[in-house]
Structures are given as C-alpha cells and as structure tokens.
C-alpha cells in the first residue's frame, strides 16, 4: 500500500517542532516544492486578467500593487477587492485604511480605471492574515455566520451538503439562504466557487481560500 501525503508551511514560520518532524520523515521519498511570490510581470498578468485590460495599461497599477503586496497572490486578490474592483462584483467592503473606489468602472470610458496616487498613499498591513481578519470583522452577521459554517465543514462543500445545511439552518438567516450567503462570500474573496460539468453532484462546490 502507498500513502500520498501533502503538507505546507511558511518558511518564515519554521520552529523546532516542525524541523524535528521534517527530519523524522526524511527517510521517505519526498519532493519539496517552494512556491515563490509573483513577479511584477506575474502581478501584472493577474491584474490585467482581473480588470479585462491590456497588460500595457495595467502595468503602472501592477507595479504599485506588487510593491505593497510583495507578490503574495492572496494579498493581491484581497487588496484588489478592498480597493473597490474585483472585475467580478460591485465595490466590496474596505479596510479602515482604504476609502473604496480607488479602482472603479468608468461608464464614459467603458473600462476599469484607478487613482494611482491614492493607491500609492494607502497604508496597508504587512501581514496578509491581519488584512483578511480586518476584512472579516466588517462582514455582516449573516456573512460571518456563513463563514463559520463553512469553516466547520472543512475545505470543501458540495451542493448536496449546502442543500442539507440550508434546510437545517433556514431559521438562522433573515431573508436569504446559506447558498446565497456562500455565494456572496465567494464574491468577496473569502471562498472559491468551483463548477464541475463531469458530475452533477460536485457542481457548485465551494472551498476555502
């Protein structure tokens, strides 16, 4: 029998216990994959795809965002949402240091635009976890409850599980459903929605980001 095991950790948070554990399994066949931060070009590609603009147009914005996020993909996505434009949804909640609307859709120009000077002046936390926690605290009671439900279930929730929980927790939500709550959380970047066409039962799977 064979066992496939995946583990991940931040290399700047290694302690003696982790080092001892890594040493204890060193005799097994291991492959280490180090995930690097996005390069400035990588950030520009992500911003370009998110805002549906040519890379040459988003490059000045991307250089600023790369400097502020250090190329962290999760941090980049959260900051884009907080600045007011994820390319998928209306402006989202912002952190105390952002006013929102720094990135907005211009009806006259029919494209996303931004105020580069305001974005450069923004004071953002160095830690992506602190930033996300700040964003979570600004969620409504329904969204916070939905996030807690998702956390209790695990990293993935299928549509069948969501339907069962929606029926069980119907009284907990006012004028909405668990499915709607999870969809809103996905729009805000806290969850990720996956649609699978191969099997109906795995359609609308939601996983934690």
PDB file of C-alpha atoms in Angstrom:
ATOM      1  CA  UNK A   1       0.000   0.000   0.000  1.00  0.00           C
ATOM      2  CA  UNK A   2       1.084   3.548  -0.691  1.00  0.00           C
ATOM      3  CA  UNK A   3       0.189   6.777   1.047  1.00  0.00           C
ATOM      4  CA  UNK A   4       0.269  10.200  -0.608  1.00  0.00           C
ATOM      5  CA  UNK A   5       0.665  12.995   1.916  1.00  0.00           C
ATOM      6  CA  UNK A   6       0.806  16.723   1.270  1.00  0.00           C
ATOM      7  CA  UNK A   7       1.987  19.285   3.790  1.00  0.00           C
ATOM      8  CA  UNK A   8       2.571  23.000   3.521  1.00  0.00           C
ATOM      9  CA  UNK A   9       4.190  25.611   5.731  1.00  0.00           C
ATOM     10  CA  UNK A  10       5.599  29.125   5.599  1.00  0.00           C
ATOM     11  CA  UNK A  11       9.375  29.075   5.548  1.00  0.00           C
ATOM     12  CA  UNK A  12       9.474  32.182   7.758  1.00  0.00           C
ATOM     13  CA  UNK A  13       7.471  30.422  10.492  1.00  0.00           C
ATOM     14  CA  UNK A  14       9.587  27.286  10.966  1.00  0.00           C
ATOM     15  CA  UNK A  15      10.085  26.185  14.599  1.00  0.00           C
ATOM     16  CA  UNK A  16      11.989  23.359  16.282  1.00  0.00           C
ATOM     17  CA  UNK A  17       8.950  21.049  16.306  1.00  0.00           C
ATOM     18  CA  UNK A  18       8.482  21.369  12.556  1.00  0.00           C
ATOM     19  CA  UNK A  19      12.178  20.847  11.894  1.00  0.00           C
ATOM     20  CA  UNK A  20      12.135  17.712  14.055  1.00  0.00           C
ATOM     21  CA  UNK A  21       9.103  16.365  12.186  1.00  0.00           C
ATOM     22  CA  UNK A  22      10.671  17.058   8.798  1.00  0.00           C
ATOM     23  CA  UNK A  23      13.814  15.259   9.933  1.00  0.00           C
ATOM     24  CA  UNK A  24      11.779  12.261  11.123  1.00  0.00           C
ATOM     25  CA  UNK A  25      10.252  11.727   7.675  1.00  0.00           C
ATOM     26  CA  UNK A  26      13.398  12.477   5.693  1.00  0.00           C
ATOM     27  CA  UNK A  27      13.882   8.768   5.001  1.00  0.00           C
ATOM     28  CA  UNK A  28      10.777   8.642   2.842  1.00  0.00           C
ATOM     29  CA  UNK A  29      10.524   9.679  -0.795  1.00  0.00           C
ATOM     30  CA  UNK A  30       9.828  13.400  -0.523  1.00  0.00           C
ATOM     31  CA  UNK A  31       9.556  16.154  -3.061  1.00  0.00           C
ATOM     32  CA  UNK A  32       9.766  19.743  -1.876  1.00  0.00           C
ATOM     33  CA  UNK A  33       8.074  22.430  -3.946  1.00  0.00           C
ATOM     34  CA  UNK A  34       8.811  26.008  -2.973  1.00  0.00           C
ATOM     35  CA  UNK A  35       6.102  28.450  -4.022  1.00  0.00           C
ATOM     36  CA  UNK A  36       7.621  31.794  -4.826  1.00  0.00           C
ATOM     37  CA  UNK A  37       5.833  35.130  -4.778  1.00  0.00           C
ATOM     38  CA  UNK A  38       4.545  36.559  -8.033  1.00  0.00           C
ATOM     39  CA  UNK A  39       6.992  38.611 -10.052  1.00  0.00           C
ATOM     40  CA  UNK A  40       5.999  42.110 -11.213  1.00  0.00           C
ATOM     41  CA  UNK A  41       5.074  40.561 -14.569  1.00  0.00           C
ATOM     42  CA  UNK A  42       3.027  37.898 -12.795  1.00  0.00           C
ATOM     43  CA  UNK A  43       1.150  40.526 -10.801  1.00  0.00           C
ATOM     44  CA  UNK A  44       0.546  42.497 -13.993  1.00  0.00           C
ATOM     45  CA  UNK A  45      -0.844  39.434 -15.734  1.00  0.00           C
ATOM     46  CA  UNK A  46      -3.209  38.779 -12.824  1.00  0.00           C
ATOM     47  CA  UNK A  47      -4.361  42.417 -12.671  1.00  0.00           C
ATOM     48  CA  UNK A  48      -4.740  42.536 -16.453  1.00  0.00           C
ATOM     49  CA  UNK A  49      -6.953  39.440 -16.453  1.00  0.00           C
ATOM     50  CA  UNK A  50      -8.968  40.639 -13.460  1.00  0.00           C
ATOM     51  CA  UNK A  51      -9.715  44.077 -14.917  1.00  0.00           C
ATOM     52  CA  UNK A  52     -10.009  42.830 -18.531  1.00  0.00           C
ATOM     53  CA  UNK A  53      -7.441  45.312 -19.810  1.00  0.00           C
ATOM     54  CA  UNK A  54      -4.264  45.029 -21.871  1.00  0.00           C
ATOM     55  CA  UNK A  55      -1.115  44.450 -19.749  1.00  0.00           C
ATOM     56  CA  UNK A  56       0.441  47.679 -21.026  1.00  0.00           C
ATOM     57  CA  UNK A  57      -2.476  49.608 -19.476  1.00  0.00           C
ATOM     58  CA  UNK A  58      -2.337  47.896 -16.078  1.00  0.00           C
ATOM     59  CA  UNK A  59       1.448  47.892 -15.671  1.00  0.00           C
ATOM     60  CA  UNK A  60       1.693  51.170 -13.637  1.00  0.00           C
ATOM     61  CA  UNK A  61      -1.019  49.927 -11.263  1.00  0.00           C
ATOM     62  CA  UNK A  62       0.569  46.479 -11.049  1.00  0.00           C
ATOM     63  CA  UNK A  63       3.961  47.874 -10.074  1.00  0.00           C
ATOM     64  CA  UNK A  64       2.378  49.707  -7.140  1.00  0.00           C
ATOM     65  CA  UNK A  65       0.388  46.627  -6.075  1.00  0.00           C
ATOM     66  CA  UNK A  66       3.462  44.403  -6.327  1.00  0.00           C
ATOM     67  CA  UNK A  67       5.359  46.762  -4.047  1.00  0.00           C
ATOM     68  CA  UNK A  68       2.540  46.755  -1.479  1.00  0.00           C
ATOM     69  CA  UNK A  69       1.801  43.002  -1.540  1.00  0.00           C
ATOM     70  CA  UNK A  70       5.274  41.608  -2.150  1.00  0.00           C
ATOM     71  CA  UNK A  71       3.734  39.472  -4.885  1.00  0.00           C
ATOM     72  CA  UNK A  72       1.579  37.450  -2.459  1.00  0.00           C
ATOM     73  CA  UNK A  73      -1.348  36.169  -4.619  1.00  0.00           C
ATOM     74  CA  UNK A  74      -3.847  36.042  -1.736  1.00  0.00           C
ATOM     75  CA  UNK A  75      -2.874  39.517  -0.522  1.00  0.00           C
ATOM     76  CA  UNK A  76      -3.148  40.826  -4.083  1.00  0.00           C
ATOM     77  CA  UNK A  77      -6.667  39.464  -4.538  1.00  0.00           C
ATOM     78  CA  UNK A  78      -7.872  40.816  -1.210  1.00  0.00           C
ATOM     79  CA  UNK A  79      -6.429  44.269  -1.840  1.00  0.00           C
ATOM     80  CA  UNK A  80      -7.970  44.446  -5.315  1.00  0.00           C
ATOM     81  CA  UNK A  81     -11.345  43.670  -3.756  1.00  0.00           C
ATOM     82  CA  UNK A  82     -10.850  46.183  -0.955  1.00  0.00           C
ATOM     83  CA  UNK A  83      -9.894  48.905  -3.411  1.00  0.00           C
ATOM     84  CA  UNK A  84     -13.314  48.526  -4.947  1.00  0.00           C
ATOM     85  CA  UNK A  85     -12.996  46.428  -8.088  1.00  0.00           C
ATOM     86  CA  UNK A  86     -12.507  42.677  -8.396  1.00  0.00           C
ATOM     87  CA  UNK A  87     -13.617  42.529 -12.016  1.00  0.00           C
ATOM     88  CA  UNK A  88     -16.472  40.233 -10.962  1.00  0.00           C
ATOM     89  CA  UNK A  89     -18.569  42.163  -8.497  1.00  0.00           C
ATOM     90  CA  UNK A  90     -19.538  45.665  -7.330  1.00  0.00           C
ATOM     91  CA  UNK A  91     -17.275  47.513  -4.861  1.00  0.00           C
ATOM     92  CA  UNK A  92     -16.679  45.470  -1.729  1.00  0.00           C
ATOM     93  CA  UNK A  93     -16.060  46.314   1.904  1.00  0.00           C
ATOM     94  CA  UNK A  94     -12.774  48.061   2.556  1.00  0.00           C
ATOM     95  CA  UNK A  95     -10.228  48.139   5.315  1.00  0.00           C
ATOM     96  CA  UNK A  96     -10.012  51.181   7.634  1.00  0.00           C
ATOM     97  CA  UNK A  97      -7.067  52.499   5.624  1.00  0.00           C
ATOM     98  CA  UNK A  98      -8.914  52.424   2.298  1.00  0.00           C
ATOM     99  CA  UNK A  99     -11.819  54.599   1.254  1.00  0.00           C
ATOM    100  CA  UNK A 100     -13.055  52.362  -1.539  1.00  0.00           C
ATOM    101  CA  UNK A 101     -13.450  53.337  -5.149  1.00  0.00           C
ATOM    102  CA  UNK A 102      -9.734  53.702  -5.748  1.00  0.00           C
ATOM    103  CA  UNK A 103     -10.472  51.252  -8.556  1.00  0.00           C
ATOM    104  CA  UNK A 104     -13.829  51.782 -10.252  1.00  0.00           C
ATOM    105  CA  UNK A 105     -15.609  51.196 -13.538  1.00  0.00           C
ATOM    106  CA  UNK A 106     -15.905  54.263 -15.753  1.00  0.00           C
ATOM    107  CA  UNK A 107     -19.124  54.317 -17.745  1.00  0.00           C
ATOM    108  CA  UNK A 108     -17.808  57.030 -20.049  1.00  0.00           C
ATOM    109  CA  UNK A 109     -14.608  55.112 -20.864  1.00  0.00           C
ATOM    110  CA  UNK A 110     -16.245  51.663 -20.605  1.00  0.00           C
ATOM    111  CA  UNK A 111     -13.321  50.213 -18.657  1.00  0.00           C
ATOM    112  CA  UNK A 112     -11.872  49.936 -15.171  1.00  0.00           C
ATOM    113  CA  UNK A 113      -9.916  52.995 -14.027  1.00  0.00           C
ATOM    114  CA  UNK A 114      -7.946  53.838 -10.881  1.00  0.00           C
ATOM    115  CA  UNK A 115      -6.414  56.676  -8.907  1.00  0.00           C
ATOM    116  CA  UNK A 116      -2.767  55.668  -8.794  1.00  0.00           C
ATOM    117  CA  UNK A 117      -1.778  58.432  -6.350  1.00  0.00           C
ATOM    118  CA  UNK A 118      -4.394  57.396  -3.782  1.00  0.00           C
ATOM    119  CA  UNK A 119      -3.340  53.779  -4.053  1.00  0.00           C
ATOM    120  CA  UNK A 120       0.322  54.697  -3.596  1.00  0.00           C
ATOM    121  CA  UNK A 121      -0.562  56.637  -0.424  1.00  0.00           C
ATOM    122  CA  UNK A 122      -2.571  53.803   1.154  1.00  0.00           C
ATOM    123  CA  UNK A 123      -1.206  52.397   4.408  1.00  0.00           C
ATOM    124  CA  UNK A 124      -1.733  48.642   4.367  1.00  0.00           C
ATOM    125  CA  UNK A 125      -0.673  45.988   6.900  1.00  0.00           C
ATOM    126  CA  UNK A 126       2.417  43.950   6.058  1.00  0.00           C
ATOM    127  CA  UNK A 127       0.690  40.710   7.123  1.00  0.00           C
ATOM    128  CA  UNK A 128      -1.956  39.288   4.778  1.00  0.00           C
ATOM    129  CA  UNK A 129      -3.594  37.456   7.703  1.00  0.00           C
ATOM    130  CA  UNK A 130      -4.085  40.730   9.609  1.00  0.00           C
ATOM    131  CA  UNK A 131      -5.594  42.269   6.485  1.00  0.00           C
ATOM    132  CA  UNK A 132      -8.053  39.395   5.984  1.00  0.00           C
ATOM    133  CA  UNK A 133      -9.048  39.385   9.665  1.00  0.00           C
ATOM    134  CA  UNK A 134      -9.773  43.113   9.406  1.00  0.00           C
ATOM    135  CA  UNK A 135     -11.966  42.439   6.372  1.00  0.00           C
ATOM    136  CA  UNK A 136     -13.797  39.620   8.179  1.00  0.00           C
ATOM    137  CA  UNK A 137     -14.665  41.887  11.095  1.00  0.00           C
ATOM    138  CA  UNK A 138     -16.521  44.185   8.707  1.00  0.00           C
ATOM    139  CA  UNK A 139     -18.815  41.418   7.386  1.00  0.00           C
ATOM    140  CA  UNK A 140     -22.498  41.398   8.280  1.00  0.00           C
ATOM    141  CA  UNK A 141     -23.816  38.962  10.885  1.00  0.00           C
ATOM    142  CA  UNK A 142     -25.225  36.650   8.195  1.00  0.00           C
ATOM    143  CA  UNK A 143     -21.946  36.544   6.278  1.00  0.00           C
ATOM    144  CA  UNK A 144     -19.939  35.913   9.438  1.00  0.00           C
ATOM    145  CA  UNK A 145     -22.263  33.055  10.382  1.00  0.00           C
ATOM    146  CA  UNK A 146     -21.965  31.593   6.883  1.00  0.00           C
ATOM    147  CA  UNK A 147     -18.173  31.792   7.121  1.00  0.00           C
ATOM    148  CA  UNK A 148     -18.272  29.947  10.454  1.00  0.00           C
ATOM    149  CA  UNK A 149     -20.469  27.220   8.929  1.00  0.00           C
ATOM    150  CA  UNK A 150     -18.046  26.811   6.027  1.00  0.00           C
ATOM    151  CA  UNK A 151     -15.100  26.622   8.447  1.00  0.00           C
ATOM    152  CA  UNK A 152     -16.821  23.868  10.449  1.00  0.00           C
ATOM    153  CA  UNK A 153     -17.456  21.731   7.372  1.00  0.00           C
ATOM    154  CA  UNK A 154     -13.900  21.842   6.088  1.00  0.00           C
ATOM    155  CA  UNK A 155     -12.062  22.877   2.948  1.00  0.00           C
ATOM    156  CA  UNK A 156     -14.818  21.795   0.536  1.00  0.00           C
ATOM    157  CA  UNK A 157     -18.633  21.855   0.481  1.00  0.00           C
ATOM    158  CA  UNK A 158     -20.620  20.162  -2.276  1.00  0.00           C
ATOM    159  CA  UNK A 159     -24.039  21.316  -3.442  1.00  0.00           C
ATOM    160  CA  UNK A 160     -25.644  18.363  -1.642  1.00  0.00           C
ATOM    161  CA  UNK A 161     -24.123  19.419   1.671  1.00  0.00           C
ATOM    162  CA  UNK A 162     -25.118  23.030   1.068  1.00  0.00           C
ATOM    163  CA  UNK A 163     -28.740  21.992   0.366  1.00  0.00           C
ATOM    164  CA  UNK A 164     -28.914  19.947   3.570  1.00  0.00           C
ATOM    165  CA  UNK A 165     -27.417  22.705   5.686  1.00  0.00           C
ATOM    166  CA  UNK A 166     -29.668  25.317   4.056  1.00  0.00           C
ATOM    167  CA  UNK A 167     -32.740  23.390   5.215  1.00  0.00           C
ATOM    168  CA  UNK A 168     -31.343  22.852   8.707  1.00  0.00           C
ATOM    169  CA  UNK A 169     -30.210  26.464   9.167  1.00  0.00           C
ATOM    170  CA  UNK A 170     -33.079  28.242   7.421  1.00  0.00           C
ATOM    171  CA  UNK A 171     -34.162  29.969  10.632  1.00  0.00           C
ATOM    172  CA  UNK A 172     -30.672  31.373  11.187  1.00  0.00           C
ATOM    173  CA  UNK A 173     -30.813  33.650   8.144  1.00  0.00           C
ATOM    174  CA  UNK A 174     -33.151  36.577   7.545  1.00  0.00           C
ATOM    175  CA  UNK A 175     -34.494  36.805   4.001  1.00  0.00           C
ATOM    176  CA  UNK A 176     -31.679  34.800   2.448  1.00  0.00           C
ATOM    177  CA  UNK A 177     -30.270  31.270   2.210  1.00  0.00           C
ATOM    178  CA  UNK A 178     -26.980  29.623   3.045  1.00  0.00           C
ATOM    179  CA  UNK A 179     -26.267  29.174  -0.670  1.00  0.00           C
ATOM    180  CA  UNK A 180     -26.718  32.918  -1.244  1.00  0.00           C
ATOM    181  CA  UNK A 181     -24.501  33.699   1.747  1.00  0.00           C
ATOM    182  CA  UNK A 182     -21.732  31.425   0.474  1.00  0.00           C
ATOM    183  CA  UNK A 183     -22.006  32.967  -2.985  1.00  0.00           C
ATOM    184  CA  UNK A 184     -21.581  36.448  -1.506  1.00  0.00           C
ATOM    185  CA  UNK A 185     -18.548  35.262   0.481  1.00  0.00           C
ATOM    186  CA  UNK A 186     -17.061  33.893  -2.745  1.00  0.00           C
ATOM    187  CA  UNK A 187     -17.617  37.251  -4.425  1.00  0.00           C
ATOM    188  CA  UNK A 188     -15.728  38.897  -1.589  1.00  0.00           C
ATOM    189  CA  UNK A 189     -12.810  36.503  -1.993  1.00  0.00           C
ATOM    190  CA  UNK A 190     -13.217  34.516   1.240  1.00  0.00           C
ATOM    191  CA  UNK A 191     -14.316  31.346  -0.588  1.00  0.00           C
ATOM    192  CA  UNK A 192     -13.857  29.935  -4.065  1.00  0.00           C
ATOM    193  CA  UNK A 193     -16.666  28.501  -6.180  1.00  0.00           C
ATOM    194  CA  UNK A 194     -15.960  25.570  -8.500  1.00  0.00           C
ATOM    195  CA  UNK A 195     -18.328  24.270 -11.173  1.00  0.00           C
ATOM    196  CA  UNK A 196     -17.765  20.698 -12.329  1.00  0.00           C
ATOM    197  CA  UNK A 197     -19.524  19.549 -15.503  1.00  0.00           C
ATOM    198  CA  UNK A 198     -18.457  15.910 -15.191  1.00  0.00           C
ATOM    199  CA  UNK A 199     -20.650  15.044 -12.219  1.00  0.00           C
ATOM    200  CA  UNK A 200     -23.799  16.795 -11.173  1.00  0.00           C
ATOM    201  CA  UNK A 201     -23.163  16.069  -7.509  1.00  0.00           C
ATOM    202  CA  UNK A 202     -19.931  18.097  -7.443  1.00  0.00           C
ATOM    203  CA  UNK A 203     -21.480  21.140  -9.064  1.00  0.00           C
ATOM    204  CA  UNK A 204     -21.213  24.420  -7.140  1.00  0.00           C
ATOM    205  CA  UNK A 205     -18.506  23.113  -4.858  1.00  0.00           C
ATOM    206  CA  UNK A 206     -17.177  25.781  -2.518  1.00  0.00           C
ATOM    207  CA  UNK A 207     -13.726  25.664  -0.991  1.00  0.00           C
ATOM    208  CA  UNK A 208     -11.912  27.918   1.433  1.00  0.00           C
ATOM    209  CA  UNK A 209      -9.309  30.310   0.047  1.00  0.00           C
TER     210      UNK A 209
END
